[in-house]
């Protein structure tokens, strides 16, 4: 079969490798017995692509497991992760239907896969699978299908985003999907079977939690612009559909071809005490880089055990993720800006907000300038002389204040993640520390009567806890940390 999916990717597609031809009846599958996760749907797409490559004449298909997932060790408990997804593909009952009534050839109900098997042969793990006989022909040689690029799907995180992209790709030449009742769309996009609980949910909840997020994800990542259209019966929304516009400029090529699905971070999260399913949700919601850096911080906190063992690793990790996403996004934007500047032949810092980046942040606003440096800044909107130094000092002060604010929020979240017993012990230790430092009696009394979260006590608790867990320099940012904040905040004085 040649190279695997992980190395075919976008570049191969550009020179003629076929996309996944996904039958219309598989676009709007409705789960009946269990939830379909985004990782499960991505893995299913990879298996279907490989089966189409191998051909209709085969009844059973086989590929190395590393083409589907990576980051798992078959000789350890890690193989339970992929087994869980394969088991779900076999056992989850789904209804196969087209997004457009009457478009599909027939209605079918079955599992996503007929069987799956893992085996280790000569040191390499292979996955084997087959399809139900009533679906095999249409799956491998579809007559009506959507042409899907797996390298695009690999960038989507939510099941709703993946399902919406697949359906909209099918109808992008038409410009709109069919109209269906909004309750028809809910299990199709969410990947969750209908239940008594979901049946009671109103449309506004579905729109807020699923539709808006999926539309934003598809429109920002893919080559499609998607818009929701609502149709009313009386005063209430009844049916919905989606308008589809292809972007005038195609989505930019990915820098790297799509990799096999990476479960290594889920494995690491499990080792740190986070439930696998919850770890998958965090990974899909926040992305690989934010998850990786969040796990680094979780491991550091778990190892310190100050002032006590971490009670809830998942809660702690979840509290880290928004800040890590912001940090990763700022770094990516700064890097992109830097690359654009280099392409234009300008030796500029990552953004104008950095204004001298490392040199200014390490040497300070009054650092000596090289001859002619101020002149070289003319035309870039940077004030000269003492005015420029004052502006730079204000900006650096603002970046520092913002970094300290975020650090304090994170320390407070660390304390809140401790058990009630650990927090009580920490408060008792803080009281002893404040007595030794002769802190004003009113603040000590507030600690005893109102707890450590009282506004008068909170600064003392943050300082005490952070010095013990992070060191004496816990509130002093490094130049690199300030650069990250500068890239995010911009260059307003």
XYZ file of C-alpha atoms in Angstrom:
493
model
C 0.000 0.000 0.000
C 2.992 2.284 0.173
C 3.208 5.011 2.769
C 0.612 5.297 5.505
C -1.836 8.061 6.149
C 0.566 9.846 8.465
C 2.919 10.511 5.549
C 0.465 10.830 2.654
C -1.407 13.809 4.053
C -1.829 17.173 2.387
C 1.251 17.080 0.220
C 0.243 13.781 -1.304
C -3.266 15.044 -1.880
C -1.840 17.985 -3.780
C -0.277 15.632 -6.305
C -3.349 13.486 -6.810
C -3.855 11.132 -3.878
C -7.603 10.493 -3.624
C -9.603 11.986 -0.750
C -11.826 9.872 1.449
C -15.041 9.129 -0.436
C -17.503 8.962 2.424
C -20.975 7.708 1.468
C -23.856 10.066 2.201
C -25.455 7.442 4.426
C -22.461 7.638 6.775
C -22.479 11.420 7.125
C -25.517 11.714 9.400
C -25.171 8.586 11.493
C -27.401 8.545 14.558
C -25.985 6.716 17.600
C -28.546 4.516 19.336
C -26.642 2.760 22.111
C -23.581 4.823 23.069
C -21.779 8.066 22.392
C -19.492 8.479 19.379
C -16.425 10.540 20.325
C -14.509 12.788 17.959
C -11.444 10.570 18.337
C -13.581 7.548 17.479
C -14.989 9.268 14.387
C -11.532 10.321 13.235
C -10.218 6.784 13.700
C -13.199 5.409 11.782
C -12.463 7.776 8.888
C -8.861 6.578 8.777
C -9.956 2.921 8.723
C -12.467 3.621 5.952
C -9.825 5.420 3.910
C -7.444 2.490 4.250
C -10.174 -0.019 3.375
C -11.038 1.909 0.208
C -7.349 1.843 -0.702
C -7.192 -1.938 -0.246
C -10.276 -2.570 -2.356
C -13.662 -4.241 -2.439
C -12.318 -7.732 -3.120
C -11.123 -8.104 0.479
C -13.400 -9.159 3.320
C -10.969 -8.325 6.114
C -8.629 -5.325 6.194
C -5.307 -4.998 8.033
C -2.847 -2.167 8.657
C -0.213 -1.410 11.295
C -1.845 0.192 14.324
C 0.619 3.080 14.168
C -1.167 4.297 11.029
C -4.301 4.881 13.079
C -3.035 5.925 16.500
C 0.293 6.675 18.079
C 1.535 7.216 21.586
C 0.368 3.878 23.016
C 2.483 0.941 24.149
C 0.856 -2.379 23.295
C 2.915 -4.193 25.941
C 1.480 -2.046 28.744
C -1.976 -1.044 29.868
C -2.003 1.642 27.172
C -3.550 -0.745 24.660
C -6.799 -0.471 26.652
C -7.274 2.988 25.114
C -7.401 1.805 21.515
C -9.354 -1.281 22.561
C -11.959 1.015 24.063
C -12.431 2.862 20.776
C -12.439 -0.298 18.665
C -14.905 -1.926 21.039
C -17.165 1.117 20.742
C -17.043 0.972 16.928
C -18.207 -2.644 17.003
C -20.781 -2.392 19.786
C -22.295 1.046 19.170
C -25.488 0.650 17.173
C -26.091 3.425 14.657
C -28.687 4.280 12.064
C -27.179 5.080 8.672
C -28.998 7.870 6.861
C -28.392 10.648 4.386
C -28.688 14.285 5.513
C -31.227 14.686 2.680
C -34.420 12.682 2.891
C -34.604 10.164 0.060
C -31.049 10.700 -1.166
C -29.589 7.482 0.243
C -30.340 4.151 -1.373
C -31.619 2.492 1.792
C -31.932 2.706 5.555
C -29.579 0.511 7.602
C -28.811 -0.145 11.226
C -25.612 -1.833 12.402
C -22.361 -1.222 14.212
C -19.708 1.015 12.731
C -17.521 -2.076 12.333
C -18.502 -5.745 12.108
C -15.410 -6.891 13.995
C -12.012 -5.621 15.125
C -8.866 -7.409 16.228
C -5.441 -6.414 17.514
C -2.444 -8.704 17.129
C 1.296 -8.356 17.589
C 3.371 -9.885 14.815
C 7.168 -9.717 14.730
C 7.232 -6.798 17.110
C 4.625 -4.742 15.241
C 0.987 -4.309 16.302
C -1.625 -4.743 13.562
C -5.289 -3.805 13.597
C -7.763 -5.912 11.640
C -11.389 -5.032 10.912
C -14.361 -5.721 8.657
C -17.718 -4.193 7.770
C -21.276 -5.508 7.855
C -22.152 -7.328 4.631
C -25.164 -5.076 4.011
C -22.918 -1.983 4.047
C -19.605 -3.097 2.611
C -20.411 -2.392 -1.052
C -21.680 1.103 -0.383
C -18.836 1.914 2.021
C -16.010 0.892 -0.287
C -17.511 1.771 -3.672
C -20.034 4.525 -2.900
C -22.228 5.956 -5.630
C -23.145 9.179 -3.801
C -20.502 10.512 -1.459
C -18.648 13.471 0.007
C -14.997 14.040 -0.843
C -13.277 14.638 2.483
C -9.715 15.679 3.203
C -8.513 13.893 6.299
C -5.826 16.496 6.880
C -8.597 19.061 7.435
C -10.638 16.768 9.676
C -7.530 16.105 11.758
C -7.539 19.789 12.762
C -11.143 19.753 14.010
C -11.617 18.990 17.700
C -15.297 18.432 18.406
C -17.557 15.706 17.068
C -20.074 18.388 16.126
C -17.432 20.235 14.109
C -16.369 17.072 12.288
C -19.935 15.978 11.508
C -20.966 19.468 10.336
C -17.895 19.761 8.111
C -18.530 16.365 6.527
C -22.173 17.194 5.799
C -21.437 20.686 4.491
C -18.667 19.366 2.249
C -21.216 17.102 0.575
C -23.462 20.079 -0.263
C -20.928 22.857 -0.784
C -21.680 23.024 -4.530
C -25.397 23.340 -3.774
C -24.763 26.066 -1.227
C -27.042 24.751 1.493
C -27.941 21.623 3.389
C -31.450 20.234 3.511
C -33.946 21.433 6.097
C -34.443 19.098 9.033
C -36.075 19.436 12.419
C -33.559 20.695 14.942
C -34.083 17.551 17.031
C -32.945 15.514 14.015
C -29.680 17.449 13.994
C -28.947 17.063 17.698
C -27.772 13.408 17.838
C -26.191 13.717 14.397
C -23.928 16.578 15.500
C -23.432 15.740 19.161
C -22.680 12.062 18.576
C -24.830 11.200 21.593
C -27.980 9.063 21.527
C -31.215 10.733 22.509
C -32.322 10.162 26.097
C -35.025 11.368 28.442
C -32.689 14.106 29.625
C -31.774 15.392 26.154
C -35.423 15.192 25.038
C -36.244 17.853 27.631
C -33.548 20.279 26.502
C -34.723 23.353 24.633
C -33.453 24.505 21.257
C -31.605 27.458 22.767
C -29.432 25.055 24.775
C -28.621 23.017 21.665
C -27.820 26.203 19.767
C -25.592 27.566 22.522
C -23.692 24.390 23.397
C -23.444 22.678 20.011
C -24.465 24.682 16.953
C -22.571 27.914 17.599
C -19.366 26.129 18.565
C -19.481 23.778 15.565
C -20.158 26.608 13.111
C -17.306 28.682 14.538
C -14.913 25.747 14.379
C -15.736 24.815 10.776
C -15.665 28.418 9.560
C -12.332 29.206 11.218
C -10.401 26.040 10.309
C -11.750 24.734 6.997
C -12.266 26.193 3.529
C -16.005 26.605 4.176
C -18.034 29.446 5.668
C -21.139 28.083 7.371
C -24.206 30.059 8.443
C -27.200 28.829 10.443
C -30.696 29.391 9.032
C -33.671 28.944 11.357
C -37.234 28.258 10.253
C -40.141 28.898 12.598
C -43.523 27.323 13.110
C -45.477 30.013 14.843
C -43.270 31.498 17.559
C -40.879 28.574 17.881
C -37.906 27.331 15.885
C -38.827 24.113 14.094
C -36.398 23.313 11.288
C -32.846 24.462 10.661
C -30.389 24.209 7.800
C -26.965 25.598 6.975
C -25.852 27.941 4.206
C -22.436 27.049 2.807
C -19.979 29.328 1.060
C -16.570 28.298 -0.142
C -13.911 30.770 0.868
C -12.465 32.739 -2.025
C -9.002 31.865 -0.798
C -8.659 28.215 -0.004
C -7.580 27.160 3.439
C -3.816 27.436 3.721
C -1.897 24.175 3.411
C -0.986 22.605 6.711
C 2.660 22.788 7.616
C 2.771 19.086 8.295
C 0.786 16.193 6.853
C -1.835 14.738 9.193
C -0.446 12.422 11.814
C -2.040 9.344 13.221
C -4.286 10.129 16.182
C -2.025 10.890 19.150
C -3.074 9.214 22.396
C 0.219 9.738 24.208
C -1.142 12.749 26.106
C -4.178 10.765 27.231
C -1.828 8.049 28.461
C 0.247 10.600 30.376
C -2.855 12.208 31.887
C -4.021 8.825 33.105
C -0.649 8.221 34.728
C -1.081 11.538 36.572
C -4.459 10.477 37.918
C -6.855 11.951 35.324
C -9.671 9.787 33.995
C -9.150 8.766 30.341
C -12.493 10.049 29.088
C -12.056 13.382 30.849
C -8.509 13.658 29.504
C -9.785 13.065 25.951
C -12.379 15.797 26.413
C -9.751 18.292 27.588
C -7.430 17.332 24.727
C -10.122 17.769 22.109
C -11.431 20.988 23.626
C -8.125 22.785 24.139
C -5.652 21.225 21.693
C -2.399 19.315 21.842
C 0.067 22.040 22.804
C -2.055 23.471 25.617
C -2.692 19.956 26.929
C 1.012 19.107 26.854
C 2.067 22.213 28.783
C -0.845 21.760 31.197
C 0.298 18.218 31.953
C 3.805 19.519 32.593
C 2.411 21.894 35.223
C 0.232 19.151 36.688
C 3.234 16.845 37.036
C 5.225 19.604 38.743
C 2.410 20.305 41.188
C 1.873 16.617 41.968
C 5.594 16.156 42.643
C 5.873 19.115 45.035
C 3.151 17.941 47.474
C 3.204 21.383 49.095
C 1.341 22.019 51.276
C -0.246 18.599 50.768
C -1.024 15.972 48.129
C -3.088 17.144 45.166
C -6.649 16.005 45.827
C -8.187 16.274 42.349
C -5.731 16.175 39.402
C -8.521 16.564 36.839
C -9.927 19.680 38.477
C -6.462 21.178 38.727
C -5.652 20.382 35.081
C -8.970 21.787 33.908
C -8.291 25.044 35.752
C -4.959 25.352 33.934
C -6.276 24.937 30.406
C -7.706 28.413 29.614
C -4.422 30.059 30.569
C -2.403 27.529 28.589
C -4.596 28.007 25.523
C -4.056 31.772 25.720
C -0.312 31.269 26.094
C -0.072 28.824 23.183
C -2.181 31.089 20.978
C -0.023 34.115 21.779
C 3.165 32.212 20.990
C 1.730 30.925 17.702
C 0.596 34.399 16.661
C 3.954 35.881 17.589
C 5.780 33.212 15.611
C 3.516 33.766 12.614
C 4.108 37.511 12.746
C 7.839 36.946 12.970
C 7.818 34.641 9.950
C 5.814 37.148 7.936
C 8.305 39.858 8.843
C 11.182 37.651 7.743
C 9.444 36.897 4.454
C 9.276 40.629 3.805
C 12.971 40.983 4.558
C 12.464 42.911 7.769
C 14.403 42.027 10.896
C 11.481 42.966 13.138
C 10.508 41.463 16.472
C 7.618 39.034 16.697
C 5.074 41.875 16.926
C 5.179 45.623 17.269
C 4.028 45.068 20.831
C 7.354 43.463 21.652
C 9.197 46.650 20.504
C 12.705 45.439 20.772
C 11.674 42.131 22.426
C 14.468 40.452 24.313
C 16.852 43.402 24.278
C 14.329 45.757 25.864
C 13.088 43.219 28.372
C 16.537 42.169 29.511
C 18.309 45.495 29.419
C 15.369 47.659 30.545
C 13.901 50.779 28.967
C 16.989 52.880 29.575
C 19.437 50.487 27.911
C 21.938 52.135 25.540
C 20.871 52.123 21.915
C 23.090 51.323 19.005
C 24.056 54.267 16.783
C 21.372 54.912 14.228
C 18.899 52.581 15.937
C 16.337 55.284 16.607
C 16.571 56.427 13.012
C 15.950 52.896 11.817
C 12.642 52.937 13.665
C 11.313 55.927 11.751
C 8.204 55.000 9.837
C 7.339 52.208 12.264
C 5.324 54.441 14.575
C 7.729 54.212 17.508
C 8.421 57.487 19.358
C 12.036 58.557 19.613
C 14.225 59.720 22.488
C 12.928 60.118 26.040
C 9.330 59.870 24.854
C 10.025 56.423 23.391
C 11.730 55.269 26.576
C 8.806 56.438 28.698
C 6.358 54.647 26.418
C 8.453 51.520 26.580
C 8.552 51.692 30.373
C 4.748 51.992 30.530
C 4.318 49.042 28.230
C 6.736 46.869 30.150
C 4.983 47.805 33.382
C 1.625 46.841 31.891
C 2.960 43.493 30.661
C 4.416 42.792 34.105
C 1.178 43.675 35.888
C -0.805 41.407 33.575
C 1.614 38.505 34.063
C 1.470 38.879 37.860
C -2.330 39.024 37.755
C -2.432 35.734 35.845
C 0.126 34.136 38.144
C -1.933 35.112 41.207
C -5.069 33.649 39.638
C -3.230 30.404 38.997
C -1.884 30.209 42.550
C -5.403 30.793 43.889
C -6.677 27.969 41.667
C -3.911 25.707 43.002
C -5.015 26.356 46.568
C -8.694 25.861 45.726
C -7.836 22.468 44.192
C -6.610 21.198 47.570
C -8.870 19.196 49.846
C -10.738 20.989 52.611
C -8.439 19.365 55.168
C -5.308 20.511 53.321
C -6.670 24.043 53.039
C -7.376 24.084 56.789
C -3.836 22.936 57.540
C -2.451 25.537 55.175
C -4.487 28.278 56.880
C -3.166 27.162 60.287
C 0.416 27.291 58.996
C -0.214 30.730 57.508
C -1.513 31.976 60.852
C 1.711 30.865 62.546
C 3.735 32.567 59.806
C 1.810 35.829 60.154
C 2.222 35.797 63.925
C 5.973 35.339 63.504
C 6.085 38.286 61.077
C 3.827 40.341 63.366
C 1.193 40.922 60.674
C -1.534 43.303 61.826
C -3.940 41.576 64.245
C -7.012 42.531 62.174
C -5.713 40.503 59.202
C -4.968 37.494 61.424
C -8.465 37.740 62.880
C -9.988 37.805 59.391
C -8.129 34.590 58.562
C -9.627 32.892 61.623
C -13.171 34.194 61.111
C -13.578 34.510 57.321
C -10.974 32.180 55.827
C -8.077 32.643 53.431
C -10.211 33.951 50.553
C -11.115 37.143 52.408
C -9.727 40.158 50.458
C -7.507 41.178 53.383
C -6.053 37.684 53.781
C -5.796 36.544 50.168
C -2.520 38.363 49.333
C -0.877 36.804 52.386
C -2.069 33.323 51.465
C -0.968 33.647 47.842
C 2.494 34.797 48.897
C 2.885 32.065 51.524
C 1.716 29.245 49.282
C 3.561 30.427 46.159
C 6.891 30.850 47.943
C 6.647 27.301 49.249
C 5.572 25.709 45.956
C 7.200 27.945 43.325
C 10.091 29.639 45.111
C 10.899 33.165 46.233
C 10.812 34.490 42.659
C 7.262 33.270 42.021
C 6.025 36.785 41.153
C 8.993 37.821 39.000
C 8.444 37.041 35.293
C 11.282 36.068 33.001
C 11.875 38.013 29.775
C 10.389 35.131 27.774
C 7.242 35.167 29.887
C 6.881 38.906 29.350
C 7.322 38.403 25.616
C 4.399 36.013 25.584
C 2.199 38.548 27.373
C 3.414 41.348 25.086
C 2.556 39.358 21.984
C -0.955 38.815 23.283
C -1.760 42.289 24.623
C -0.447 44.344 21.717
C 1.420 47.630 21.781
C -1.029 50.044 23.372
C 0.682 52.240 25.917
